[in-house]
mmCIF file of C-alpha atoms in Angstrom:
data_model
loop_
_atom_site.group_PDB
_atom_site.id
_atom_site.type_symbol
_atom_site.label_atom_id
_atom_site.label_comp_id
_atom_site.label_asym_id
_atom_site.label_seq_id
_atom_site.Cartn_x
_atom_site.Cartn_y
_atom_site.Cartn_z
ATOM 1 C CA MET A 119 -39.462 -11.296 -106.505
ATOM 2 C CA LYS A 120 -36.507 -13.697 -107.046
ATOM 3 C CA THR A 121 -34.970 -14.483 -110.500
ATOM 4 C CA SER A 122 -31.391 -16.576 -111.337
ATOM 5 C CA ASP A 123 -29.250 -16.199 -114.513
ATOM 6 C CA THR A 124 -29.261 -19.635 -114.915
ATOM 7 C CA GLU A 125 -32.077 -21.272 -116.889
ATOM 8 C CA LEU A 126 -30.441 -25.212 -116.671
ATOM 9 C CA LEU A 127 -28.401 -27.020 -114.320
ATOM 10 C CA THR A 128 -25.935 -28.691 -116.174
ATOM 11 C CA GLU A 129 -23.134 -29.591 -113.893
ATOM 12 C CA ALA A 130 -21.033 -29.287 -110.587
ATOM 13 C CA GLY A 131 -19.588 -26.358 -109.950
ATOM 14 C CA GLN A 132 -22.246 -24.326 -112.001
ATOM 15 C CA GLU A 133 -22.305 -20.662 -110.507
ATOM 16 C CA ILE A 134 -25.524 -19.272 -110.175
ATOM 17 C CA THR A 135 -26.367 -16.056 -108.917
ATOM 18 C CA TYR A 136 -29.868 -15.312 -107.907
ATOM 19 C CA SER A 137 -31.585 -11.816 -107.444
ATOM 20 C CA PHE A 138 -33.597 -10.489 -104.877
ATOM 21 C CA GLU A 139 -35.741 -7.436 -105.575
ATOM 22 C CA VAL A 140 -37.400 -6.103 -102.915
ATOM 23 C CA THR A 141 -39.837 -3.128 -103.170
ATOM 24 C CA ASN A 142 -41.306 -0.877 -100.597
ATOM 25 C CA THR A 143 -45.020 -1.236 -101.387
ATOM 26 C CA GLY A 144 -45.854 0.194 -97.893
ATOM 27 C CA ASN A 145 -46.336 4.131 -97.335
ATOM 28 C CA VAL A 146 -43.122 4.216 -94.982
ATOM 29 C CA THR A 147 -39.085 4.114 -95.144
ATOM 30 C CA ILE A 148 -38.651 0.797 -94.032
ATOM 31 C CA THR A 149 -34.792 0.348 -92.701
ATOM 32 C CA ASP A 150 -32.221 -2.981 -92.745
ATOM 33 C CA ALA A 151 -34.337 -4.381 -95.555
ATOM 34 C CA ALA A 152 -33.159 -7.807 -96.675
ATOM 35 C CA PRO A 153 -33.789 -10.826 -98.662
ATOM 36 C CA VAL A 154 -34.548 -13.609 -96.142
ATOM 37 C CA GLU A 155 -34.357 -17.582 -97.533
ATOM 38 C CA ALA A 156 -37.414 -19.534 -96.771
ATOM 39 C CA ALA A 157 -36.292 -22.597 -98.491
ATOM 40 C CA PHE A 158 -33.022 -24.033 -100.661
ATOM 41 C CA SER A 159 -32.647 -27.149 -101.718
ATOM 42 C CA GLY A 160 -29.128 -26.906 -102.850
ATOM 43 C CA THR A 161 -26.304 -29.250 -100.768
ATOM 44 C CA GLY A 162 -23.663 -26.027 -100.456
ATOM 45 C CA GLU A 163 -23.749 -22.546 -98.766
ATOM 46 C CA LEU A 164 -25.885 -19.686 -100.475
ATOM 47 C CA SER A 165 -23.299 -16.752 -99.972
ATOM 48 C CA GLY A 166 -24.571 -13.648 -98.347
ATOM 49 C CA PHE A 167 -26.347 -10.652 -100.255
ATOM 50 C CA THR A 168 -24.985 -7.991 -101.610
ATOM 51 C CA PRO A 169 -25.662 -5.333 -100.604
ATOM 52 C CA ALA A 170 -26.334 -7.104 -96.787
ATOM 53 C CA THR A 171 -28.966 -4.396 -96.223
ATOM 54 C CA ALA A 172 -31.618 -1.003 -97.627
ATOM 55 C CA THR A 173 -33.086 1.722 -96.768
ATOM 56 C CA LEU A 174 -36.616 1.919 -98.627
ATOM 57 C CA ALA A 175 -38.559 4.646 -99.105
ATOM 58 C CA PRO A 176 -41.784 4.267 -100.196
ATOM 59 C CA GLY A 177 -41.787 2.877 -103.624
ATOM 60 C CA ASP A 178 -38.406 2.028 -103.879
ATOM 61 C CA VAL A 179 -36.474 -1.044 -105.264
ATOM 62 C CA VAL A 180 -33.687 -2.945 -104.276
ATOM 63 C CA THR A 181 -32.041 -5.457 -105.995
ATOM 64 C CA PHE A 182 -29.847 -7.874 -103.573
ATOM 65 C CA THR A 183 -27.989 -10.855 -105.029
ATOM 66 C CA ALA A 184 -26.043 -13.899 -103.837
ATOM 67 C CA THR A 185 -24.222 -16.825 -105.537
ATOM 68 C CA TYR A 186 -24.345 -20.502 -105.256
ATOM 69 C CA THR A 187 -21.997 -23.046 -106.468
ATOM 70 C CA ALA A 188 -23.797 -26.258 -107.882
ATOM 71 C CA THR A 189 -22.768 -29.367 -106.175
ATOM 72 C CA GLN A 190 -22.648 -32.694 -107.669
ATOM 73 C CA ALA A 191 -25.946 -34.125 -105.113
ATOM 74 C CA ASP A 192 -27.909 -30.759 -106.864
ATOM 75 C CA VAL A 193 -27.135 -32.189 -110.226
ATOM 76 C CA ASP A 194 -27.657 -35.692 -109.179
ATOM 77 C CA ALA A 195 -30.757 -34.244 -107.671
ATOM 78 C CA GLY A 196 -32.190 -32.936 -110.923
ATOM 79 C CA GLU A 197 -33.092 -29.478 -109.270
ATOM 80 C CA LEU A 198 -32.586 -26.476 -107.604
ATOM 81 C CA THR A 199 -35.595 -24.632 -105.909
ATOM 82 C CA ASN A 200 -35.017 -21.500 -103.896
ATOM 83 C CA THR A 201 -37.474 -19.434 -101.873
ATOM 84 C CA ALA A 202 -37.256 -16.287 -100.329
ATOM 85 C CA THR A 203 -39.532 -13.577 -98.354
ATOM 86 C CA ALA A 204 -38.381 -10.495 -97.427
ATOM 87 C CA THR A 205 -37.917 -8.432 -93.891
ATOM 88 C CA GLY A 206 -37.047 -4.920 -92.742
ATOM 89 C CA THR A 207 -37.741 -2.702 -89.555
ATOM 90 C CA PRO A 208 -40.399 0.145 -90.115
ATOM 91 C CA PRO A 209 -41.183 3.152 -87.925
ATOM 92 C CA PRO A 210 -41.171 2.948 -83.976
ATOM 93 C CA GLY A 211 -45.204 1.908 -83.583
ATOM 94 C CA THR A 212 -45.761 0.499 -87.200
ATOM 95 C CA GLU A 213 -45.831 -3.244 -88.101
ATOM 96 C CA LEU A 214 -44.327 -4.564 -91.404
ATOM 97 C CA PRO A 215 -47.078 -7.137 -93.021
ATOM 98 C CA PRO A 216 -45.951 -10.484 -93.901
ATOM 99 C CA VAL A 217 -44.211 -10.862 -97.040
ATOM 100 C CA PRO A 218 -45.251 -12.799 -99.910
ATOM 101 C CA PRO A 219 -42.593 -15.505 -100.878
ATOM 102 C CA SER A 220 -40.882 -15.744 -104.321
ATOM 103 C CA ASP A 221 -39.671 -18.930 -105.703
ATOM 104 C CA VAL A 222 -37.106 -19.892 -108.337
ATOM 105 C CA ASP A 223 -37.205 -23.389 -109.837
ATOM 106 C CA ILE A 224 -34.021 -24.443 -111.904
ATOM 107 C CA PRO A 225 -34.823 -27.812 -113.778
ATOM 108 C CA GLY A 226 -31.508 -29.588 -114.022
ATOM 109 C CA GLU A 227 -30.692 -31.927 -117.514
ATOM 110 C CA ARG A 228 -29.473 -35.090 -116.128
ATOM 111 C CA THR A 229 -27.415 -36.951 -118.772
ATOM 112 C CA PRO A 230 -25.779 -40.578 -117.484
ATOM 113 C CA GLY A 231 -23.185 -42.163 -119.273
ATOM 114 C CA LEU A 232 -20.803 -45.053 -118.923
ATOM 115 C CA LEU A 233 -17.939 -46.034 -121.162
ATOM 116 C CA VAL A 234 -15.846 -49.106 -120.891
ATOM 117 C CA THR A 235 -12.483 -49.869 -121.735
ATOM 118 C CA LYS A 236 -11.602 -53.852 -122.065
ATOM 119 C CA THR A 237 -7.624 -54.984 -122.126
ATOM 120 C CA SER A 238 -5.883 -58.434 -121.450
ATOM 121 C CA ASP A 239 -2.888 -58.680 -120.195
ATOM 122 C CA ALA A 240 -1.663 -60.971 -123.554
ATOM 123 C CA GLU A 241 -1.135 -60.162 -126.848
ATOM 124 C CA LEU A 242 -1.708 -63.636 -128.327
ATOM 125 C CA LEU A 243 -3.413 -67.181 -127.305
ATOM 126 C CA THR A 244 -0.270 -69.718 -127.477
ATOM 127 C CA THR A 245 -1.197 -72.036 -126.167
ATOM 128 C CA ALA A 246 -4.013 -74.008 -123.815
ATOM 129 C CA GLY A 247 -4.693 -73.475 -120.595
ATOM 130 C CA GLN A 248 -2.975 -70.438 -121.114
ATOM 131 C CA GLU A 249 -4.277 -67.861 -118.244
ATOM 132 C CA ILE A 250 -6.071 -64.044 -119.473
ATOM 133 C CA THR A 251 -6.548 -61.535 -117.221
ATOM 134 C CA TYR A 252 -8.763 -58.959 -118.899
ATOM 135 C CA THR A 253 -9.216 -55.976 -117.255
ATOM 136 C CA PHE A 254 -12.238 -53.216 -117.556
ATOM 137 C CA ALA A 255 -11.702 -49.932 -117.330
ATOM 138 C CA VAL A 256 -15.293 -48.213 -116.803
ATOM 139 C CA LEU A 257 -15.622 -44.334 -117.226
ATOM 140 C CA ASN A 258 -18.705 -42.405 -115.977
ATOM 141 C CA THR A 259 -19.082 -39.766 -119.156
ATOM 142 C CA GLY A 260 -22.437 -38.298 -117.789
ATOM 143 C CA ASN A 261 -22.999 -35.800 -115.514
ATOM 144 C CA VAL A 262 -24.875 -37.827 -112.876
ATOM 145 C CA THR A 263 -23.469 -39.861 -109.913
ATOM 146 C CA ILE A 264 -23.776 -44.046 -111.344
ATOM 147 C CA THR A 265 -23.866 -46.908 -108.814
ATOM 148 C CA ASP A 266 -22.739 -49.980 -108.186
ATOM 149 C CA ALA A 267 -21.426 -49.541 -112.294
ATOM 150 C CA VAL A 268 -19.784 -52.888 -113.056
ATOM 151 C CA PRO A 269 -18.888 -54.111 -116.898
ATOM 152 C CA VAL A 270 -21.451 -56.580 -118.449
ATOM 153 C CA GLU A 271 -20.057 -59.611 -120.992
ATOM 154 C CA THR A 272 -21.704 -58.989 -124.240
ATOM 155 C CA ALA A 273 -19.894 -61.472 -126.065
ATOM 156 C CA PHE A 274 -17.565 -64.182 -125.437
ATOM 157 C CA SER A 275 -15.755 -66.578 -128.362
ATOM 158 C CA GLY A 276 -13.530 -68.291 -125.843
ATOM 159 C CA SER A 277 -14.762 -71.965 -124.716
ATOM 160 C CA GLY A 278 -13.979 -71.858 -121.094
ATOM 161 C CA SER A 279 -15.134 -69.614 -118.303
#
């Protein structure tokens, strides 16, 4: 069984700890038991497992952990999905049956936002024909990447362009 300490993906840099519970459901001891990543949507690197492997007598349970630091691409995607199975070595002459996969899906909270600050190089309009340069600073205040951000003039009292 696979779980996560995180219920909601909210920002790049968020650290997520995955726990992989591996149970020996058979009647023989399994050596070198370990989780196996089957599918992971994360765009970064999942750490190695702790412990790396374990020996499991029948009925034994070991919890392995791995950590992941969310990337901006993960937040932009809106979710993280992770599927794992397990493997191990049974005694000679026996074969480990297929291990069913276990999934963890962490939904993302995407909150786009922009803030614009407009300034000009003139403090006072003094003459006709005076050239005024406006500067628009656009700030991404959300947690997702915004592409093609441009200021939009909503009101302008000048008679020129």
